[in-house]
Every structure is written in structure tokens, then in C-alpha cells.
Amino acid sequence: MRQAGDSSFTTKSPFLRFAIALTVFIMLAGTGSAYFNNAFDIVKTTEIETAVQSYAASVINLHKNWIMQGRPNRVTIRGLTKEGKAGNEWIFLMNKSGWPINVIDGGEKPDCKALWYALQKTTRLQFATSIRKMQRKVNGELFEPEFSADKGLNDESLIWVCQNIVAQQLHFRYRLDTGKIEIEQ
């Protein structure tokens, strides 16, 4: 049997159920949001790393084509469309070591941005770059060159380096003396 005091419980019960349901929903939404935000970050990082790996593989393939074509100043390759059919012809300017420095519309100076967009497959990622001359130690390590009036422009220890940033997250450099792609920490 119900007593007179029980009627207040039945009128507050729907509000209490609604408050509990709302609290559970907010907790689940917060947990799900954190999970999907983390998943989005992982996907973006994977896309960035894949673009850099594609760039590195393309640099190596161009070097192989340079050797197979008889070490010319320019290497011609045919691109592919999204459907996998033969696409445009690309002509790359190569340095004396056989590493790409620019595409044909450019000059003799290395153009890091042109190489990035020509050698990897995504255009969605934000890309920033700068070309720098760096000095190479005997063991191959790079450092900022020291200015000296006695140093000539043909100093063998000075090399071109593309300092690149992909999606404001991943810093890497492309060494034009060795073709090496170095991820910077």
C-alpha cells in the first residue's frame, strides 16, 4: 500500500531518470569524442608519414632512372593518373651526383617545393620549405656554415639542403648531396 508521502517520489522520478540519462549521455559523448579525436590524430600522423615515405621512394626511383638512362642532366619519367593509366611526362633536373634538384620549368637552383609536389601523391597536406647551404663534416654530419671571405662558392663541404615541414608537425630534410631523407626530432 502506498502512503501519502510516496506521491512526491513518483512526480520526481521522471526528472531523476532524465538527469541520470543526461549524465550518462554526456559521459559517453565525452569518452567517444576523446577516442575519435585521438583516432583522427593517428590517421593524420599516418598520412604525413606516408607522404614523406612516398617522397623518399620517388627520390630513390629517380636516382635509379638517372643511372639507367646513362647519367644525364635531365631524367624523364611518365606519371600515372588516379586510374593508373599513363599520365603526364615529368622532366627532372639532376645534380652531378644523380639526385633531383628541380622540375624542368624551374631553373638550375634547387626548388624544394616543386620537388615535393612532383614526387609524392597528396596535395592535401600543408607544406613549407626553405633551401639552405649547409656545411658537411668529414663524417657526413651537417652544421651551419661558418662565414669566411676565403671560402669560395665551389667549396666541396658546402651542400644544398631542403628543410621541410609537413602539416606543421613533421620536420625533415632532403640532402641534395646524398639524396638522403632525414627526419628531424
Tab-separated table of N, CA and C in Angstrom, residues 53-128:
chain	number	residue	atom	x	y	z
A	53	GLN	N	57.372	9.089	-46.845
A	53	GLN	CA	57.921	7.828	-47.363
A	53	GLN	C	57.758	7.748	-48.877
A	54	SER	N	56.628	8.210	-49.385
A	54	SER	CA	56.408	8.231	-50.834
A	54	SER	C	57.414	9.155	-51.515
A	55	TYR	N	57.669	10.299	-50.900
A	55	TYR	CA	58.660	11.250	-51.417
A	55	TYR	C	60.044	10.602	-51.459
A	56	ALA	N	60.428	9.949	-50.382
A	56	ALA	CA	61.747	9.293	-50.319
A	56	ALA	C	61.864	8.194	-51.376
A	57	ALA	N	60.811	7.404	-51.527
A	57	ALA	CA	60.836	6.331	-52.537
A	57	ALA	C	60.945	6.916	-53.946
A	58	SER	N	60.267	8.030	-54.200
A	58	SER	CA	60.339	8.662	-55.515
A	58	SER	C	61.730	9.216	-55.803
A	59	VAL	N	62.381	9.775	-54.789
A	59	VAL	CA	63.755	10.280	-54.958
A	59	VAL	C	64.680	9.121	-55.348
A	60	ILE	N	64.541	7.996	-54.667
A	60	ILE	CA	65.373	6.827	-54.961
A	60	ILE	C	65.083	6.299	-56.364
A	61	ASN	N	63.805	6.248	-56.746
A	61	ASN	CA	63.461	5.781	-58.089
A	61	ASN	C	64.006	6.713	-59.164
A	62	LEU	N	63.986	8.011	-58.914
A	62	LEU	CA	64.580	8.942	-59.881
A	62	LEU	C	66.081	8.716	-60.017
A	63	HIS	N	66.732	8.436	-58.904
A	63	HIS	CA	68.171	8.158	-58.949
A	63	HIS	C	68.442	6.887	-59.762
A	64	LYS	N	67.618	5.870	-59.581
A	64	LYS	CA	67.759	4.637	-60.379
A	64	LYS	C	67.552	4.928	-61.867
A	65	ASN	N	66.529	5.742	-62.172
A	65	ASN	CA	66.293	6.101	-63.578
A	65	ASN	C	67.458	6.899	-64.142
A	66	TRP	N	68.072	7.738	-63.343
A	66	TRP	CA	69.235	8.514	-63.761
A	66	TRP	C	70.365	7.566	-64.172
A	67	ILE	N	70.593	6.531	-63.375
A	67	ILE	CA	71.636	5.549	-63.692
A	67	ILE	C	71.263	4.783	-64.958
A	68	MET	N	70.008	4.328	-65.060
A	68	MET	CA	69.574	3.527	-66.219
A	68	MET	C	69.571	4.343	-67.508
A	69	GLN	N	69.353	5.650	-67.418
A	69	GLN	CA	69.314	6.491	-68.615
A	69	GLN	C	70.694	7.029	-68.987
A	70	GLY	N	71.743	6.563	-68.309
A	70	GLY	CA	73.102	6.955	-68.681
A	70	GLY	C	73.623	8.196	-67.989
A	71	ARG	N	73.067	8.527	-66.833
A	71	ARG	CA	73.508	9.661	-66.000
A	71	ARG	C	73.410	11.017	-66.707
A	72	PRO	N	72.237	11.318	-67.276
A	72	PRO	CA	72.074	12.610	-67.946
A	72	PRO	C	71.800	13.734	-66.942
A	73	ASN	N	71.781	14.975	-67.442
A	73	ASN	CA	71.449	16.122	-66.594
A	73	ASN	C	69.956	16.190	-66.299
A	74	ARG	N	69.163	15.562	-67.162
A	74	ARG	CA	67.708	15.563	-67.020
A	74	ARG	C	67.186	14.139	-67.120
A	75	VAL	N	66.260	13.804	-66.252
A	75	VAL	CA	65.642	12.474	-66.260
A	75	VAL	C	64.165	12.639	-66.567
A	76	THR	N	63.688	11.852	-67.520
A	76	THR	CA	62.291	11.899	-67.924
A	76	THR	C	61.573	10.662	-67.398
A	77	ILE	N	60.448	10.890	-66.733
A	77	ILE	CA	59.595	9.778	-66.301
A	77	ILE	C	58.160	10.114	-66.663
A	78	ARG	N	57.343	9.093	-66.796
A	78	ARG	CA	55.933	9.291	-67.101
A	78	ARG	C	55.140	9.034	-65.831
A	79	GLY	N	54.316	10.000	-65.475
A	79	GLY	CA	53.462	9.869	-64.309
A	79	GLY	C	52.244	9.011	-64.604
A	80	LEU	N	51.492	8.729	-63.563
A	80	LEU	CA	50.258	7.954	-63.690
A	80	LEU	C	49.078	8.795	-63.243
A	81	THR	N	47.926	8.548	-63.864
A	81	THR	CA	46.699	9.201	-63.417
A	81	THR	C	46.152	8.446	-62.216
A	82	LYS	N	45.072	8.958	-61.629
A	82	LYS	CA	44.463	8.288	-60.479
A	82	LYS	C	43.935	6.911	-60.844
A	83	GLU	N	43.622	6.739	-62.114
A	83	GLU	CA	43.112	5.440	-62.583
A	83	GLU	C	44.240	4.457	-62.899
A	84	GLY	N	45.484	4.901	-62.811
A	84	GLY	CA	46.627	4.032	-63.080
A	84	GLY	C	47.071	4.025	-64.534
A	85	LYS	N	46.521	4.902	-65.345
A	85	LYS	CA	46.900	4.978	-66.757
A	85	LYS	C	48.057	5.958	-66.915
A	86	ALA	N	48.736	5.877	-68.059
A	86	ALA	CA	49.873	6.770	-68.323
A	86	ALA	C	49.412	8.223	-68.286
A	87	GLY	N	50.171	9.017	-67.575
A	87	GLY	CA	49.818	10.430	-67.412
A	87	GLY	C	50.851	11.337	-68.050
A	88	ASN	N	51.040	12.481	-67.447
A	88	ASN	CA	51.977	13.481	-67.962
A	88	ASN	C	53.413	13.014	-67.849
A	89	GLU	N	54.242	13.574	-68.719
A	89	GLU	CA	55.665	13.308	-68.661
A	89	GLU	C	56.307	14.352	-67.759
A	90	TRP	N	57.163	13.894	-66.862
A	90	TRP	CA	57.872	14.784	-65.949
A	90	TRP	C	59.352	14.763	-66.310
A	91	ILE	N	59.956	15.934	-66.348
A	91	ILE	CA	61.386	16.026	-66.610
A	91	ILE	C	62.023	16.687	-65.386
A	92	PHE	N	62.947	15.975	-64.768
A	92	PHE	CA	63.615	16.454	-63.566
A	92	PHE	C	65.055	16.831	-63.880
A	93	LEU	N	65.481	17.944	-63.328
A	93	LEU	CA	66.887	18.332	-63.409
A	93	LEU	C	67.630	17.608	-62.295
A	94	MET	N	68.780	17.046	-62.629
A	94	MET	CA	69.544	16.255	-61.670
A	94	MET	C	70.876	16.947	-61.389
A	95	ASN	N	71.387	16.763	-60.167
A	95	ASN	CA	72.712	17.301	-59.875
A	95	ASN	C	73.770	16.301	-60.345
A	96	LYS	N	75.038	16.612	-60.174
A	96	LYS	CA	76.102	15.747	-60.682
A	96	LYS	C	76.156	14.400	-59.970
A	97	SER	N	75.543	14.316	-58.768
A	97	SER	CA	75.505	13.040	-58.040
A	97	SER	C	74.284	12.209	-58.397
A	98	GLY	N	73.392	12.744	-59.218
A	98	GLY	CA	72.236	11.986	-59.673
A	98	GLY	C	70.999	12.117	-58.801
A	99	TRP	N	70.903	13.203	-58.050
A	99	TRP	CA	69.729	13.422	-57.197
A	99	TRP	C	68.919	14.571	-57.770
A	100	PRO	N	67.587	14.471	-57.731
A	100	PRO	CA	66.751	15.523	-58.326
A	100	PRO	C	66.881	16.836	-57.559
A	101	ILE	N	66.974	17.934	-58.329
A	101	ILE	CA	67.064	19.254	-57.702
A	101	ILE	C	65.916	20.166	-58.111
A	102	ASN	N	65.247	19.870	-59.225
A	102	ASN	CA	64.163	20.732	-59.686
A	102	ASN	C	63.398	20.024	-60.796
A	103	VAL	N	62.230	20.546	-61.132
A	103	VAL	CA	61.497	20.064	-62.302
A	103	VAL	C	61.839	20.985	-63.462
A	104	ILE	N	61.518	20.570	-64.672
A	104	ILE	CA	62.008	21.244	-65.867
A	104	ILE	C	61.599	22.713	-65.961
A	105	ASP	N	60.440	23.105	-65.438
A	105	ASP	CA	60.054	24.504	-65.567
A	105	ASP	C	60.900	25.406	-64.684
A	106	GLY	N	61.643	24.834	-63.767
A	106	GLY	CA	62.449	25.640	-62.848
A	106	GLY	C	63.831	25.912	-63.401
A	107	GLY	N	64.619	26.590	-62.596
A	107	GLY	CA	65.981	26.909	-63.004
A	107	GLY	C	66.960	25.876	-62.481
A	108	GLU	N	68.218	26.250	-62.512
A	108	GLU	CA	69.276	25.351	-62.064
A	108	GLU	C	69.393	25.293	-60.539
A	109	LYS	N	68.816	26.283	-59.852
A	109	LYS	CA	68.847	26.289	-58.396
A	109	LYS	C	67.816	25.273	-57.881
A	110	PRO	N	68.140	24.558	-56.839
A	110	PRO	CA	67.166	23.594	-56.295
A	110	PRO	C	65.862	24.272	-55.881
A	111	ASP	N	64.758	23.590	-56.147
A	111	ASP	CA	63.429	24.083	-55.772
A	111	ASP	C	62.724	22.991	-54.975
A	112	CYS	N	62.765	23.122	-53.669
A	112	CYS	CA	62.249	22.092	-52.767
A	112	CYS	C	60.740	21.922	-52.886
A	113	LYS	N	60.026	23.027	-53.039
A	113	LYS	CA	58.564	22.952	-53.114
A	113	LYS	C	58.129	22.228	-54.393
A	114	ALA	N	58.754	22.537	-55.511
A	114	ALA	CA	58.415	21.871	-56.774
A	114	ALA	C	58.685	20.376	-56.679
A	115	LEU	N	59.794	20.003	-56.056
A	115	LEU	CA	60.098	18.579	-55.891
A	115	LEU	C	59.057	17.888	-55.027
A	116	TRP	N	58.650	18.523	-53.924
A	116	TRP	CA	57.658	17.909	-53.028
A	116	TRP	C	56.373	17.599	-53.781
A	117	TYR	N	55.847	18.571	-54.495
A	117	TYR	CA	54.572	18.359	-55.177
A	117	TYR	C	54.696	17.432	-56.383
A	118	ALA	N	55.879	17.319	-56.957
A	118	ALA	CA	56.060	16.429	-58.099
A	118	ALA	C	56.323	14.986	-57.674
A	119	LEU	N	56.885	14.784	-56.492
A	119	LEU	CA	57.360	13.443	-56.124
A	119	LEU	C	56.480	12.672	-55.134
A	120	GLN	N	55.480	13.266	-54.573
A	120	GLN	CA	54.605	12.496	-53.683
A	120	GLN	C	53.164	12.710	-54.110
A	121	LYS	N	52.268	11.918	-53.587
A	121	LYS	CA	50.939	11.821	-54.175
A	121	LYS	C	49.842	12.675	-53.541
A	122	THR	N	50.066	13.309	-52.431
A	122	THR	CA	48.999	14.061	-51.790
A	122	THR	C	49.220	15.560	-51.913
A	123	THR	N	48.139	16.278	-52.130
A	123	THR	CA	48.212	17.739	-52.151
A	123	THR	C	47.419	18.313	-50.980
A	124	ARG	N	46.861	17.457	-50.145
A	124	ARG	CA	46.040	17.901	-49.012
A	124	ARG	C	46.867	18.442	-47.853
A	125	LEU	N	48.086	17.982	-47.737
A	125	LEU	CA	48.897	18.353	-46.576
A	125	LEU	C	49.570	19.707	-46.772
A	126	GLN	N	49.549	20.501	-45.726
A	126	GLN	CA	50.238	21.785	-45.754
A	126	GLN	C	51.743	21.516	-45.788
A	127	PHE	N	52.457	22.288	-46.600
A	127	PHE	CA	53.887	22.064	-46.786
A	127	PHE	C	54.621	23.388	-46.782
A	128	ALA	N	55.701	23.449	-46.024
A	128	ALA	CA	56.558	24.643	-46.010
A	128	ALA	C	58.003	24.169	-46.150
